[in-house]
JSON list of N, CA and C in Angstrom, two decimals:
[
{"chain": "A", "resi": 1, "resn": "MET", "atom": "N", "xyz": [10.42, 4.92, -25.80]},
{"chain": "A", "resi": 1, "resn": "MET", "atom": "CA", "xyz": [10.28, 3.66, -25.68]},
{"chain": "A", "resi": 1, "resn": "MET", "atom": "C", "xyz": [10.84, 3.96, -24.18]},
{"chain": "A", "resi": 2, "resn": "VAL", "atom": "N", "xyz": [10.82, 4.57, -23.46]},
{"chain": "A", "resi": 2, "resn": "VAL", "atom": "CA", "xyz": [10.89, 4.80, -21.97]},
{"chain": "A", "resi": 2, "resn": "VAL", "atom": "C", "xyz": [10.05, 4.64, -21.32]},
{"chain": "A", "resi": 3, "resn": "ALA", "atom": "N", "xyz": [8.99, 5.67, -22.06]},
{"chain": "A", "resi": 3, "resn": "ALA", "atom": "CA", "xyz": [7.65, 5.93, -21.78]},
{"chain": "A", "resi": 3, "resn": "ALA", "atom": "C", "xyz": [6.55, 4.40, -22.02]},
{"chain": "A", "resi": 4, "resn": "VAL", "atom": "N", "xyz": [6.74, 4.08, -23.19]},
{"chain": "A", "resi": 4, "resn": "VAL", "atom": "CA", "xyz": [5.99, 3.11, -23.52]},
{"chain": "A", "resi": 4, "resn": "VAL", "atom": "C", "xyz": [6.64, 1.41, -22.29]},
{"chain": "A", "resi": 5, "resn": "THR", "atom": "N", "xyz": [8.02, 1.59, -21.66]},
{"chain": "A", "resi": 5, "resn": "THR", "atom": "CA", "xyz": [8.19, 0.73, -21.16]},
{"chain": "A", "resi": 5, "resn": "THR", "atom": "C", "xyz": [7.73, 0.69, -19.40]},
{"chain": "A", "resi": 6, "resn": "GLY", "atom": "N", "xyz": [7.86, 1.59, -19.15]},
{"chain": "A", "resi": 6, "resn": "GLY", "atom": "CA", "xyz": [7.06, 2.86, -17.74]},
{"chain": "A", "resi": 6, "resn": "GLY", "atom": "C", "xyz": [5.71, 2.41, -17.79]},
{"chain": "A", "resi": 7, "resn": "MET", "atom": "N", "xyz": [4.56, 2.28, -19.07]},
{"chain": "A", "resi": 7, "resn": "MET", "atom": "CA", "xyz": [3.58, 2.31, -18.82]},
{"chain": "A", "resi": 7, "resn": "MET", "atom": "C", "xyz": [3.23, 0.57, -19.19]},
{"chain": "A", "resi": 8, "resn": "SER", "atom": "N", "xyz": [4.16, 0.24, -20.05]},
{"chain": "A", "resi": 8, "resn": "SER", "atom": "CA", "xyz": [3.46, -1.54, -20.08]},
{"chain": "A", "resi": 8, "resn": "SER", "atom": "C", "xyz": [4.01, -2.20, -18.62]},
{"chain": "A", "resi": 9, "resn": "ILE", "atom": "N", "xyz": [5.03, -1.86, -17.82]},
{"chain": "A", "resi": 9, "resn": "ILE", "atom": "CA", "xyz": [5.01, -2.56, -16.04]},
{"chain": "A", "resi": 9, "resn": "ILE", "atom": "C", "xyz": [3.95, -2.73, -15.75]},
{"chain": "A", "resi": 10, "resn": "PRO", "atom": "N", "xyz": [3.22, -1.22, -15.45]},
{"chain": "A", "resi": 10, "resn": "PRO", "atom": "CA", "xyz": [1.85, -1.38, -14.03]},
{"chain": "A", "resi": 10, "resn": "PRO", "atom": "C", "xyz": [0.93, -2.00, -15.19]},
{"chain": "A", "resi": 11, "resn": "LEU", "atom": "N", "xyz": [1.08, -1.98, -16.54]},
{"chain": "A", "resi": 11, "resn": "LEU", "atom": "CA", "xyz": [-0.57, -2.78, -17.22]},
{"chain": "A", "resi": 11, "resn": "LEU", "atom": "C", "xyz": [-0.08, -4.33, -16.74]},
{"chain": "A", "resi": 12, "resn": "LEU", "atom": "N", "xyz": [1.06, -5.06, -16.91]},
{"chain": "A", "resi": 12, "resn": "LEU", "atom": "CA", "xyz": [1.62, -6.22, -16.57]},
{"chain": "A", "resi": 12, "resn": "LEU", "atom": "C", "xyz": [0.88, -6.49, -15.15]},
{"chain": "A", "resi": 13, "resn": "PHE", "atom": "N", "xyz": [1.69, -6.00, -14.12]},
{"chain": "A", "resi": 13, "resn": "PHE", "atom": "CA", "xyz": [1.27, -5.97, -13.18]},
{"chain": "A", "resi": 13, "resn": "PHE", "atom": "C", "xyz": [0.03, -6.32, -12.69]},
{"chain": "A", "resi": 14, "resn": "LEU", "atom": "N", "xyz": [-1.10, -5.50, -13.36]},
{"chain": "A", "resi": 14, "resn": "LEU", "atom": "CA", "xyz": [-2.39, -5.25, -12.98]},
{"chain": "A", "resi": 14, "resn": "LEU", "atom": "C", "xyz": [-3.09, -7.00, -13.73]},
{"chain": "A", "resi": 15, "resn": "ALA", "atom": "N", "xyz": [-2.22, -6.91, -15.18]},
{"chain": "A", "resi": 15, "resn": "ALA", "atom": "CA", "xyz": [-2.95, -7.78, -15.54]},
{"chain": "A", "resi": 15, "resn": "ALA", "atom": "C", "xyz": [-2.72, -9.83, -14.83]},
{"chain": "A", "resi": 16, "resn": "CYS", "atom": "N", "xyz": [-1.18, -9.06, -14.26]},
{"chain": "A", "resi": 16, "resn": "CYS", "atom": "CA", "xyz": [-1.37, -10.46, -13.15]},
{"chain": "A", "resi": 16, "resn": "CYS", "atom": "C", "xyz": [-2.63, -10.50, -12.14]},
{"chain": "A", "resi": 17, "resn": "TRP", "atom": "N", "xyz": [-2.43, -9.23, -11.53]},
{"chain": "A", "resi": 17, "resn": "TRP", "atom": "CA", "xyz": [-3.58, -9.36, -10.15]},
{"chain": "A", "resi": 17, "resn": "TRP", "atom": "C", "xyz": [-4.39, -9.48, -10.27]},
{"chain": "A", "resi": 18, "resn": "ILE", "atom": "N", "xyz": [-5.30, -9.53, -11.93]},
{"chain": "A", "resi": 18, "resn": "ILE", "atom": "CA", "xyz": [-6.46, -9.64, -12.18]},
{"chain": "A", "resi": 18, "resn": "ILE", "atom": "C", "xyz": [-6.71, -11.20, -12.54]},
{"chain": "A", "resi": 19, "resn": "SER", "atom": "N", "xyz": [-5.80, -11.53, -13.01]},
{"chain": "A", "resi": 19, "resn": "SER", "atom": "CA", "xyz": [-5.85, -13.21, -13.21]},
{"chain": "A", "resi": 19, "resn": "SER", "atom": "C", "xyz": [-5.66, -14.07, -11.74]},
{"chain": "A", "resi": 20, "resn": "VAL", "atom": "N", "xyz": [-5.06, -13.50, -11.16]},
{"chain": "A", "resi": 20, "resn": "VAL", "atom": "CA", "xyz": [-4.86, -14.14, -9.68]},
{"chain": "A", "resi": 20, "resn": "VAL", "atom": "C", "xyz": [-6.11, -13.87, -8.92]},
{"chain": "A", "resi": 21, "resn": "ALA", "atom": "N", "xyz": [-6.78, -12.93, -8.99]},
{"chain": "A", "resi": 21, "resn": "ALA", "atom": "CA", "xyz": [-7.76, -12.52, -8.26]},
{"chain": "A", "resi": 21, "resn": "ALA", "atom": "C", "xyz": [-8.65, -13.24, -8.98]},
{"chain": "A", "resi": 22, "resn": "ALA", "atom": "N", "xyz": [-8.83, -13.33, -10.28]},
{"chain": "A", "resi": 22, "resn": "ALA", "atom": "CA", "xyz": [-10.18, -14.64, -11.26]},
{"chain": "A", "resi": 22, "resn": "ALA", "atom": "C", "xyz": [-9.76, -16.16, -10.88]},
{"chain": "A", "resi": 23, "resn": "VAL", "atom": "N", "xyz": [-8.88, -16.77, -10.66]},
{"chain": "A", "resi": 23, "resn": "VAL", "atom": "CA", "xyz": [-8.64, -17.86, -10.40]},
{"chain": "A", "resi": 23, "resn": "VAL", "atom": "C", "xyz": [-9.19, -18.00, -8.78]},
{"chain": "A", "resi": 24, "resn": "ALA", "atom": "N", "xyz": [-8.77, -17.18, -7.94]},
{"chain": "A", "resi": 24, "resn": "ALA", "atom": "CA", "xyz": [-9.14, -17.17, -6.19]},
{"chain": "A", "resi": 24, "resn": "ALA", "atom": "C", "xyz": [-10.75, -17.52, -6.58]},
{"chain": "A", "resi": 25, "resn": "SER", "atom": "N", "xyz": [-10.92, -16.56, -7.39]},
{"chain": "A", "resi": 25, "resn": "SER", "atom": "CA", "xyz": [-12.49, -16.52, -6.74]},
{"chain": "A", "resi": 25, "resn": "SER", "atom": "C", "xyz": [-13.14, -17.67, -7.49]},
{"chain": "A", "resi": 26, "resn": "VAL", "atom": "N", "xyz": [-12.70, -18.05, -8.45]},
{"chain": "A", "resi": 26, "resn": "VAL", "atom": "CA", "xyz": [-13.42, -19.81, -9.20]},
{"chain": "A", "resi": 26, "resn": "VAL", "atom": "C", "xyz": [-13.16, -20.57, -8.33]},
{"chain": "A", "resi": 27, "resn": "ALA", "atom": "N", "xyz": [-11.73, -20.64, -7.59]},
{"chain": "A", "resi": 27, "resn": "ALA", "atom": "CA", "xyz": [-11.39, -21.63, -6.95]},
{"chain": "A", "resi": 27, "resn": "ALA", "atom": "C", "xyz": [-12.32, -21.84, -5.36]},
{"chain": "A", "resi": 28, "resn": "SER", "atom": "N", "xyz": [-12.87, -20.13, -4.61]},
{"chain": "A", "resi": 28, "resn": "SER", "atom": "CA", "xyz": [-13.57, -20.04, -3.81]},
{"chain": "A", "resi": 28, "resn": "SER", "atom": "C", "xyz": [-15.11, -20.31, -4.14]},
{"chain": "A", "resi": 29, "resn": "SER", "atom": "N", "xyz": [-15.57, -20.22, -4.93]},
{"chain": "A", "resi": 29, "resn": "SER", "atom": "CA", "xyz": [-16.89, -20.40, -5.60]},
{"chain": "A", "resi": 29, "resn": "SER", "atom": "C", "xyz": [-16.73, -22.03, -6.20]},
{"chain": "A", "resi": 30, "resn": "SER", "atom": "N", "xyz": [-16.17, -22.74, -6.71]},
{"chain": "A", "resi": 30, "resn": "SER", "atom": "CA", "xyz": [-16.15, -24.09, -6.46]},
{"chain": "A", "resi": 30, "resn": "SER", "atom": "C", "xyz": [-15.88, -24.90, -5.07]},
{"chain": "A", "resi": 31, "resn": "VAL", "atom": "N", "xyz": [-15.75, -23.90, -4.00]},
{"chain": "A", "resi": 31, "resn": "VAL", "atom": "CA", "xyz": [-15.53, -24.67, -2.78]},
{"chain": "A", "resi": 31, "resn": "VAL", "atom": "C", "xyz": [-16.47, -24.66, -2.60]},
{"chain": "A", "resi": 32, "resn": "LEU", "atom": "N", "xyz": [-17.65, -23.75, -2.16]},
{"chain": "A", "resi": 32, "resn": "LEU", "atom": "CA", "xyz": [-18.79, -23.18, -2.05]},
{"chain": "A", "resi": 32, "resn": "LEU", "atom": "C", "xyz": [-19.62, -24.13, -2.80]},
{"chain": "A", "resi": 33, "resn": "VAL", "atom": "N", "xyz": [-19.74, -24.71, -3.69]},
{"chain": "A", "resi": 33, "resn": "VAL", "atom": "CA", "xyz": [-20.43, -25.72, -4.66]},
{"chain": "A", "resi": 33, "resn": "VAL", "atom": "C", "xyz": [-19.87, -27.07, -4.07]},
{"chain": "A", "resi": 34, "resn": "GLY", "atom": "N", "xyz": [-18.97, -27.40, -3.95]},
{"chain": "A", "resi": 34, "resn": "GLY", "atom": "CA", "xyz": [-18.32, -28.60, -3.35]},
{"chain": "A", "resi": 34, "resn": "GLY", "atom": "C", "xyz": [-18.76, -28.46, -1.96]},
{"chain": "A", "resi": 35, "resn": "ASN", "atom": "N", "xyz": [-19.43, -27.47, -1.21]},
{"chain": "A", "resi": 35, "resn": "ASN", "atom": "CA", "xyz": [-20.14, -27.59, -0.20]},
{"chain": "A", "resi": 35, "resn": "ASN", "atom": "C", "xyz": [-21.20, -27.47, 0.19]}
]
């Protein structure tokens, strides 16, 4: 159980980082299209 928790925390952090990066890239591309 400890190994599963230790593995899922970095994966959860990575998933959050990927979603933030995706939102940022969509926002920047929409700004570029707007300009």
